[in-house]
Short mmCIF file of C-alpha atoms in Angstrom, two decimals:
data_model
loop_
_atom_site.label_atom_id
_atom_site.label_comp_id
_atom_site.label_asym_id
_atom_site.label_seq_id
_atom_site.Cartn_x
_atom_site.Cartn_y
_atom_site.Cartn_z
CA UNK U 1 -19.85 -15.52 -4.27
CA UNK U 2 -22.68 -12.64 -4.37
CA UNK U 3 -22.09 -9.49 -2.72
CA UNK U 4 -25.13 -10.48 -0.72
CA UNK U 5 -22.84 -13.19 0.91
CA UNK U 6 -21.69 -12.51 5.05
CA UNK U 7 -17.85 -13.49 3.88
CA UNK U 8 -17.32 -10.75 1.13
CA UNK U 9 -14.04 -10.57 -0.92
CA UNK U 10 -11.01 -11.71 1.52
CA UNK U 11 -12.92 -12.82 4.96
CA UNK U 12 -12.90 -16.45 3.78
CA UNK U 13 -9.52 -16.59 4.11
CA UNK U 14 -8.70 -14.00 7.23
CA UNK U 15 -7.17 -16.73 8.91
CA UNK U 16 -3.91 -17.51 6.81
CA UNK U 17 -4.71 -13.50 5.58
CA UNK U 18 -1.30 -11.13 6.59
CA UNK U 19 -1.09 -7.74 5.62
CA UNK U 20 2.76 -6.00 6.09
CA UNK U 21 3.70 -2.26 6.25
CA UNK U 22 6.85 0.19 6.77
CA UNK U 23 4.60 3.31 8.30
CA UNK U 24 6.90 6.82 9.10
CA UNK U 25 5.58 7.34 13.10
CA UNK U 26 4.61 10.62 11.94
CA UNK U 27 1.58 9.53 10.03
CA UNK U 28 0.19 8.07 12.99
CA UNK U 29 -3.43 9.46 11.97
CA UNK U 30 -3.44 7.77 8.53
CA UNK U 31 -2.22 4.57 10.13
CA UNK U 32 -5.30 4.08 12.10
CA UNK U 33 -7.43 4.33 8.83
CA UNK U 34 -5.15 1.93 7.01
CA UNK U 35 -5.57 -0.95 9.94
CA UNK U 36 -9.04 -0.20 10.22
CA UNK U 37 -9.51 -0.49 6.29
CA UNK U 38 -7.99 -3.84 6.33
CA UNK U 39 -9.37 -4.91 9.37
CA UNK U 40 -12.52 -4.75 7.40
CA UNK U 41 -10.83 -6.46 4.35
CA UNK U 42 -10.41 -9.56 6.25
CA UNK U 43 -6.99 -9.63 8.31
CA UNK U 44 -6.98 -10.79 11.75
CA UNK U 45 -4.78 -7.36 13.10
CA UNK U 46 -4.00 -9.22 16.36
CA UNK U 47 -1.96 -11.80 14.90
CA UNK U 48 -1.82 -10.96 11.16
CA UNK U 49 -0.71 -7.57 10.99
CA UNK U 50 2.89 -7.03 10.95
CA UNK U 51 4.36 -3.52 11.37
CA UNK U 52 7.55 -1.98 11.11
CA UNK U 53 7.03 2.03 12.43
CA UNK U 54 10.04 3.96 11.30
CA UNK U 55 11.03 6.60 13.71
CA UNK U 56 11.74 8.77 11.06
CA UNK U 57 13.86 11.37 13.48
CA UNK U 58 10.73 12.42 15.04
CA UNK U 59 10.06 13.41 19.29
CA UNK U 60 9.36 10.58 21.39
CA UNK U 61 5.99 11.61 22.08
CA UNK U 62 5.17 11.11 18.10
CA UNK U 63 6.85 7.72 18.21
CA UNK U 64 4.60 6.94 21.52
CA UNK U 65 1.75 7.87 19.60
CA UNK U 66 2.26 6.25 16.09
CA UNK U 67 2.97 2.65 19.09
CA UNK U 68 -0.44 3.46 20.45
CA UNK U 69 -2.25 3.90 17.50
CA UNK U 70 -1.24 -0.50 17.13
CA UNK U 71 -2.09 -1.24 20.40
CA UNK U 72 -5.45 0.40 20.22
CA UNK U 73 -6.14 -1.47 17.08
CA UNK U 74 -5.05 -4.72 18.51
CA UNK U 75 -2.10 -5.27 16.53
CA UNK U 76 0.36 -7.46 18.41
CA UNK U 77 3.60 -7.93 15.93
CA UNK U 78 5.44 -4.31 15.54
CA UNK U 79 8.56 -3.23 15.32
CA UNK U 80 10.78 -0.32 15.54
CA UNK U 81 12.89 0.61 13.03
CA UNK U 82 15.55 3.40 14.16
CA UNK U 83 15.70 6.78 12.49
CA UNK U 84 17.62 6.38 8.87
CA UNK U 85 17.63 8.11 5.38
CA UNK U 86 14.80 7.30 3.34
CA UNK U 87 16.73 6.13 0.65
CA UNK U 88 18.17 3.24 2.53
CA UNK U 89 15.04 2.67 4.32
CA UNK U 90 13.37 1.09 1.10
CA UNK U 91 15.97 -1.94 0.91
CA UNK U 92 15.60 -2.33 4.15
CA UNK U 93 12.01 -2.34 4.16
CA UNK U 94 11.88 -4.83 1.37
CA UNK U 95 14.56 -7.40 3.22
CA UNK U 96 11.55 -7.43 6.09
CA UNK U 97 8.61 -7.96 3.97
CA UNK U 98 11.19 -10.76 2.21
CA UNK U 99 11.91 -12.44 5.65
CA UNK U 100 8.31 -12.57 6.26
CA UNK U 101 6.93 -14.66 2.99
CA UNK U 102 9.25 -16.77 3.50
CA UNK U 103 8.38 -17.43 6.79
CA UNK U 104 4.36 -17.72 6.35
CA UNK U 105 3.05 -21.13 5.59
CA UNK U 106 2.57 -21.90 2.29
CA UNK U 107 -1.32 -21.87 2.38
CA UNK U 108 -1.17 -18.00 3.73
CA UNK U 109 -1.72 -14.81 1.98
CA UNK U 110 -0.50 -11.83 2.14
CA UNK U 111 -1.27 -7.86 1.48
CA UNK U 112 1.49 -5.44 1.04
CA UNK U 113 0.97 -2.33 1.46
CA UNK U 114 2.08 1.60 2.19
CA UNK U 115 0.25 3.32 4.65
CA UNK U 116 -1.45 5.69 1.99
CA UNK U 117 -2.36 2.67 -0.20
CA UNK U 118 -5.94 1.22 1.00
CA UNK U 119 -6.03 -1.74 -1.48
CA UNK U 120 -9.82 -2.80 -2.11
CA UNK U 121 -11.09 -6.05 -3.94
CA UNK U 122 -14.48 -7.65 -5.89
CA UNK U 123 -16.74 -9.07 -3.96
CA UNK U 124 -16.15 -12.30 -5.57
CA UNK U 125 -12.18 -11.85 -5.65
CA UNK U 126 -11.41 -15.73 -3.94
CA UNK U 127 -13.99 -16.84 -6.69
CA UNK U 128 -12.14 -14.75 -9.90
CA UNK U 129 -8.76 -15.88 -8.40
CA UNK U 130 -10.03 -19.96 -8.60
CA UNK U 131 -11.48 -19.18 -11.94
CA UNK U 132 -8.26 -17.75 -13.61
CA UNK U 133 -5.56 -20.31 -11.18
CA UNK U 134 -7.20 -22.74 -13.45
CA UNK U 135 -6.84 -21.29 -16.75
CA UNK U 136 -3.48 -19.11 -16.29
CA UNK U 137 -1.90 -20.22 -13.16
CA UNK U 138 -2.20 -16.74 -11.15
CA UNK U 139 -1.55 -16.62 -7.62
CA UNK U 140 -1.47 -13.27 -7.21
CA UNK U 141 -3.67 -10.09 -8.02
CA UNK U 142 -2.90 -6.63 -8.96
CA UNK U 143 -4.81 -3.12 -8.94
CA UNK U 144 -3.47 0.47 -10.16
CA UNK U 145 -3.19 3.61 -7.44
CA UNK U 146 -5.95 6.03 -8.00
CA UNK U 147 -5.13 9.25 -6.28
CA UNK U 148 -7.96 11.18 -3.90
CA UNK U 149 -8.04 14.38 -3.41
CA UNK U 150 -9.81 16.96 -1.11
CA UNK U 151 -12.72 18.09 -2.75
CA UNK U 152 -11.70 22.06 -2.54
CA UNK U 153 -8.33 20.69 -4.00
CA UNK U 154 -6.77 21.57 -0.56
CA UNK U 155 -3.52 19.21 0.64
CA UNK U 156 -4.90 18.97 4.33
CA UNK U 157 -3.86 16.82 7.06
CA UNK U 158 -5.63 13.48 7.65
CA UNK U 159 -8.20 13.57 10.86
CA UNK U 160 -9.00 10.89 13.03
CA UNK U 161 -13.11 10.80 13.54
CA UNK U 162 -14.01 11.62 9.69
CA UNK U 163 -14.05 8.49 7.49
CA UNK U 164 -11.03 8.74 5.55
CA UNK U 165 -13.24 8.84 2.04
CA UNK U 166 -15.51 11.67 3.06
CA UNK U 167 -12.11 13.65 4.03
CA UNK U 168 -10.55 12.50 0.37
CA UNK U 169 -14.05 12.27 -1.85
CA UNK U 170 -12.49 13.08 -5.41
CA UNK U 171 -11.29 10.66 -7.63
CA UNK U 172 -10.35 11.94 -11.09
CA UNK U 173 -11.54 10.45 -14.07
CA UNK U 174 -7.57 10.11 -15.29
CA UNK U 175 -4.77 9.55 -12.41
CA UNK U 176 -2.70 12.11 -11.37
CA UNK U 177 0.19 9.31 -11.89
CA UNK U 178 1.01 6.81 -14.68
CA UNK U 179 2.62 6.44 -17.75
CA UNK U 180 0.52 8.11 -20.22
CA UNK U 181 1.83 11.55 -21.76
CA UNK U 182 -0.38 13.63 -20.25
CA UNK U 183 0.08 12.25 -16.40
CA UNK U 184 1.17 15.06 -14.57
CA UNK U 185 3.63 12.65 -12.38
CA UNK U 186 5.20 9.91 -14.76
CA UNK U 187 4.91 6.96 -12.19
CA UNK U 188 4.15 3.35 -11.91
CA UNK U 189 0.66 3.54 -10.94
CA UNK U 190 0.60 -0.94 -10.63
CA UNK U 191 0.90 -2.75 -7.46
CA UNK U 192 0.84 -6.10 -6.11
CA UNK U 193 -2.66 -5.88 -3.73
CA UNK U 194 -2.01 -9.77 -3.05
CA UNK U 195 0.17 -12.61 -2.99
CA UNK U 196 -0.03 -16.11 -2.00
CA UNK U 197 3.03 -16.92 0.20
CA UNK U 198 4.38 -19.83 -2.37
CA UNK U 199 4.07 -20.10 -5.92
CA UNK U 200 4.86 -22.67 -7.95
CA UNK U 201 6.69 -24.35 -4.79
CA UNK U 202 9.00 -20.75 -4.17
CA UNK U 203 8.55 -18.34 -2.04
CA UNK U 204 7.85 -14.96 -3.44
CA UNK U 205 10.49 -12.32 -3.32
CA UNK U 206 9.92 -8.64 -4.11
CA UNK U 207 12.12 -6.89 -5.93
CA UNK U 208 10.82 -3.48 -5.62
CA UNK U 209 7.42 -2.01 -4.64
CA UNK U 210 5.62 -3.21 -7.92
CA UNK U 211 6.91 -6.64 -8.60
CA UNK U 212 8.20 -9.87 -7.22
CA UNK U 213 9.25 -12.81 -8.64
CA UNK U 214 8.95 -16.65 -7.11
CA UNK U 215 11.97 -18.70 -9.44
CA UNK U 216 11.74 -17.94 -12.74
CA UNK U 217 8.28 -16.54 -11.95
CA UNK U 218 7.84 -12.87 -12.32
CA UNK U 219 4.34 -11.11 -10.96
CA UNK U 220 3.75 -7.35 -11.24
CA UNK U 221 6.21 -5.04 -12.86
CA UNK U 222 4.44 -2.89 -14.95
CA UNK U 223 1.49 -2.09 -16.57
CA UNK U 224 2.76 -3.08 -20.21
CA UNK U 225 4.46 -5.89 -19.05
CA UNK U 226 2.75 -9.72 -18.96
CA UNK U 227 2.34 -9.55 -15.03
CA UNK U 228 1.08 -12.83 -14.42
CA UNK U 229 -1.84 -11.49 -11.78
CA UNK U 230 -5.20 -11.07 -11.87
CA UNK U 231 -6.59 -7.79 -12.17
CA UNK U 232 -8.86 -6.36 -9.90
CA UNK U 233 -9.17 -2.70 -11.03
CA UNK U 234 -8.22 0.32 -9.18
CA UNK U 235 -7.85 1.30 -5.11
CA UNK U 236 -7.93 4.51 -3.43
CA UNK U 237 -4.14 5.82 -2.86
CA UNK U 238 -4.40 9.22 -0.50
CA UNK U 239 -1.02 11.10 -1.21
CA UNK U 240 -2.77 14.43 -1.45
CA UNK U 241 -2.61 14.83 2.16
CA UNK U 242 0.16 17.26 4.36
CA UNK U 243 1.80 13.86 5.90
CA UNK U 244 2.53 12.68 2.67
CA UNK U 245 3.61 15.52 1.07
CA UNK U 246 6.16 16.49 4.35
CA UNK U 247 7.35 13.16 3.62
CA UNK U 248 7.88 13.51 -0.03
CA UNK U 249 9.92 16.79 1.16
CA UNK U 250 12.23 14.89 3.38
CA UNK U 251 12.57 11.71 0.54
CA UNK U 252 13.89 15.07 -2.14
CA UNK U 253 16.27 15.66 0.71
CA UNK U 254 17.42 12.72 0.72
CA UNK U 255 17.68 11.87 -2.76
CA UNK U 256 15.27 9.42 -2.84
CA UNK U 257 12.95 8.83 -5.58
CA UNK U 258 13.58 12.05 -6.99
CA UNK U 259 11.69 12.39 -9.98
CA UNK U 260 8.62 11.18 -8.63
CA UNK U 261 8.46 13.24 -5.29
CA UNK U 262 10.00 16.74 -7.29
CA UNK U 263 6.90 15.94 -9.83
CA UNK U 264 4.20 15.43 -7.04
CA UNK U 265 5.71 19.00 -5.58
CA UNK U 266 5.28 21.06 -8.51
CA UNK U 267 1.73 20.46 -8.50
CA UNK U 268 1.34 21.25 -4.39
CA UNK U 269 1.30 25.43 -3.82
CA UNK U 270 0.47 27.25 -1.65
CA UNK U 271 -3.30 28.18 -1.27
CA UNK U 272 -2.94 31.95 -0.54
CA UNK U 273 -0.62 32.90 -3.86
CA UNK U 274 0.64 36.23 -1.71
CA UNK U 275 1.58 33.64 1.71
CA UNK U 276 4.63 31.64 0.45
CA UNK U 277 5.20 30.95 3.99
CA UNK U 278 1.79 29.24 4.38
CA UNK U 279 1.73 25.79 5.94
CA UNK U 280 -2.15 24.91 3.71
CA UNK U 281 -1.21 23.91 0.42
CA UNK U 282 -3.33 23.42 -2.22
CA UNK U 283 -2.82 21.21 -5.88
CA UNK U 284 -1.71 23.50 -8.58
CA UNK U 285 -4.64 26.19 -10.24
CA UNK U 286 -3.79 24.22 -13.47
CA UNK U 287 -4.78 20.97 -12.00
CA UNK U 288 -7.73 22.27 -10.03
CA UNK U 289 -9.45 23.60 -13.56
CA UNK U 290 -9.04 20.31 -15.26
CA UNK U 291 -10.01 18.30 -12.61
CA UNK U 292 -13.28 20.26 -11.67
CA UNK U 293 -15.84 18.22 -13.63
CA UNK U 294 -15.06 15.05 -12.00
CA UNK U 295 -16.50 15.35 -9.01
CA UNK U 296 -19.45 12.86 -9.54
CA UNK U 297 -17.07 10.33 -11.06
CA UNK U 298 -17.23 7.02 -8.45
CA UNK U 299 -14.54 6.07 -6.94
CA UNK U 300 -12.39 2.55 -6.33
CA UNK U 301 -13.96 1.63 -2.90
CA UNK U 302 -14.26 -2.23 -4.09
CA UNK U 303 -16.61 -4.75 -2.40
CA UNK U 304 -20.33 -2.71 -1.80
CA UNK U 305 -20.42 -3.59 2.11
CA UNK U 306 -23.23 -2.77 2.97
CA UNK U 307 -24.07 -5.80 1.49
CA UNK U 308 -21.49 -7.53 3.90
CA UNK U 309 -21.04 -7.91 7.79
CA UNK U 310 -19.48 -5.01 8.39
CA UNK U 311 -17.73 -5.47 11.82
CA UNK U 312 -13.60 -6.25 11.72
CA UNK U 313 -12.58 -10.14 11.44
CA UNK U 314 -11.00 -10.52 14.95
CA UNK U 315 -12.92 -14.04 15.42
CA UNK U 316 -12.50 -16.15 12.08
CA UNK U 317 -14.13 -19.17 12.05
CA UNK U 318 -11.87 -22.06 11.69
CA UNK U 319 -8.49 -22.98 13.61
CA UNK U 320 -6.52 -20.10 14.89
CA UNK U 321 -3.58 -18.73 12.23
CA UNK U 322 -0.45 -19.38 12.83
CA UNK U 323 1.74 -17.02 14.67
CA UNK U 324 4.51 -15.96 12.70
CA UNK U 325 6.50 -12.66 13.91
CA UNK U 326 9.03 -10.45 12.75
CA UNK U 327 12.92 -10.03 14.17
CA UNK U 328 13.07 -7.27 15.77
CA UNK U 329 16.61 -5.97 14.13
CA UNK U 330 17.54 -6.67 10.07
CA UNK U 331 17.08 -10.36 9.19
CA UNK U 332 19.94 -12.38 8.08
CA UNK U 333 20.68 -12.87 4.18
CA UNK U 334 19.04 -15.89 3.22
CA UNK U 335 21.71 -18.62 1.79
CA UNK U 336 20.29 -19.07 -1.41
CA UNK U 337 18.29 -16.68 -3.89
CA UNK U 338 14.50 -17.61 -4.27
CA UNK U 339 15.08 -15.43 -7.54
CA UNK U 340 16.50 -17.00 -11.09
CA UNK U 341 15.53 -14.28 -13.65
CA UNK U 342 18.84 -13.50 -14.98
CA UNK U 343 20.58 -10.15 -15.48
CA UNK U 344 18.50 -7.42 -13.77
CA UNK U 345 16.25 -10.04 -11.39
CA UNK U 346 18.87 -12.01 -9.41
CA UNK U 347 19.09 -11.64 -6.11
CA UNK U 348 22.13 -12.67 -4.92
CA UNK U 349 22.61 -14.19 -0.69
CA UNK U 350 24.95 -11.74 0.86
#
């Protein structure tokens, strides 16, 4: 497939194509980037798309808005999930996404993905993943976070009429996260950017936010490890923005993740040294000199679409997808585990 070609990267299959996310309501803004990004990736929002909005102990009228922000982009399946700590939101959040691949028929797809995370792939990604099913078996591909920043090195919040890459147009030559000494934030900077629903006869089953496993079948983990997924280079991850970083706040709070938020706040400061109190923060003078010369460095947008039809799929050719919805409260346990890694991987039916 050239990038020439009308169906670029996922559109071929936008009809058995699902995309699932646990958004807070208060970054309402960034959530109508994300569904337009992946709108444009392929998936079909109006029956594809499945949401689960945390209220995250914000107003109504924030809640209202985060709801409107689906309906405005079509998307039909969302759900509410009642104000909770963050640290119990992320089991929870990964019992949904469970429920769902199981549920999807076995010739879908599916994209999972954080709200911050806008996953990109090759032009010819259906074509690579053929290629290597053949030779290694892999039904699933990976990419590593690459964080954008602001090009005055500013934490702002995300607006609604500026493309979301003109707002965020830095991307460093080395990622702000990873596992290398020098990474300022020692994360896991690999992610599953697609799935196929079953593998080797099992549904998948993630385990945390960077792997999954389908029987004795382990995809993702980390970047050392033998991930059995296709690579497809790096994707734009915007956590340099004041949503994210109020929400890194309240995940400290809540003991949640603590390492990796408490690292990502040491480099955010405020950008008038004498105002403490100031609500514009700004990455750390340290990180702003070492990052200056990298401002003509490309970033990870994926497939060149202007090459491509650029409006969103909502009218795939071929039969219409299946419908396939959430619950709208905390699915039941299934009765048997879809996981048989041993010690550290099982996943017991409760």
């Amino acid at each position: 497939m050239s990038s020439s070609d009308s169906s670029c990267a996922l559109r071929p299959i936008s009809t058995r194509l699902h995309l699932f996310s646990l958004a807070t309501v208060r970054a309402a803004t960034m959530l109508g980037h994300f569904l337009r990004h992946y709108a444009f990736q392929g998936v079909v929002l109006s029956t594809n798309a499945h949401l689960v909005l945390h209220e995250d102990f914000a107003p109504a009228r924030v809640v209202a808005r985060a709801i409107s922000v689906c309906a405005d982009h079509g998307v039909a399946d969302v759900s509410i999930q009642r104000s909770t700590n963050s640290s119990a939101l992320e089991s929870f959040k990964l019992s949904r996404l469970n429920y769902l691949l199981a549920a999807l028929p076995s010739d879908a797809w599916l994209i999972f993905s954080d709200v911050d995370e806008l996953m990109s792939y090759p032009c010819d990604a259906l074509a690579q993943l053929a290629a290597s099913e053949k030779r290694r078996s892999h039904d699933a591909m990976c990419g590593f976070m690459h964080d954008r920043l602001a090009a005055d090195f500013t934490i702002p919040p995300v607006v609604a009429r500026t493309p979301i890459q003109q707002q965020f147009p830095l991307c460093p030559k080395e990622s702000l996260r990873g596992y290398k000494p020098k990474a300022p934030i020692h994360a896991n900077p690999l992610k599953i950017t697609l799935i196929k629903a079953r593998i080797n006869g099992h549904a998948p089953a993630y385990l945390n936010a960077h792997k999954a496993c389908a029987g004795a079948f382990l995809i993702g983990g980390t970047p050392q490890a033998n991930n059995h997924c296709l690579f497809n280079g790096h994707f734009s991850h915007y956590t340099w923005t004041s949503e994210a970083h109020d929400l890194g706040t309240r995940r400290i709070a809540d003991k949640e993740y603590t390492d990796v938020y408490v690292q990502s706040a040491r480099l955010s400061v405020p950008c008038n040294a004498s105002d403490a109190a100031s609500s514009l923060r700004c990455l750390a003078p340290r990180w702003r000199g070492k990052l200056a010369g990298d401002r003509d460095l490309p970033c990870p947008d994926g497939c060149n679409w202007t090459a491509c039809a650029l409006a969103p799929a909502d009218s795939p050719p071929g039969p219409p997808p299946a419908v396939v919805r959430l619950p709208a409260e905390r699915p039941i346990a299934e009765k048997s585990s879809r996981c048989t890694l041993g010690d550290g991987f099982w996943m017991p039916a409760s």
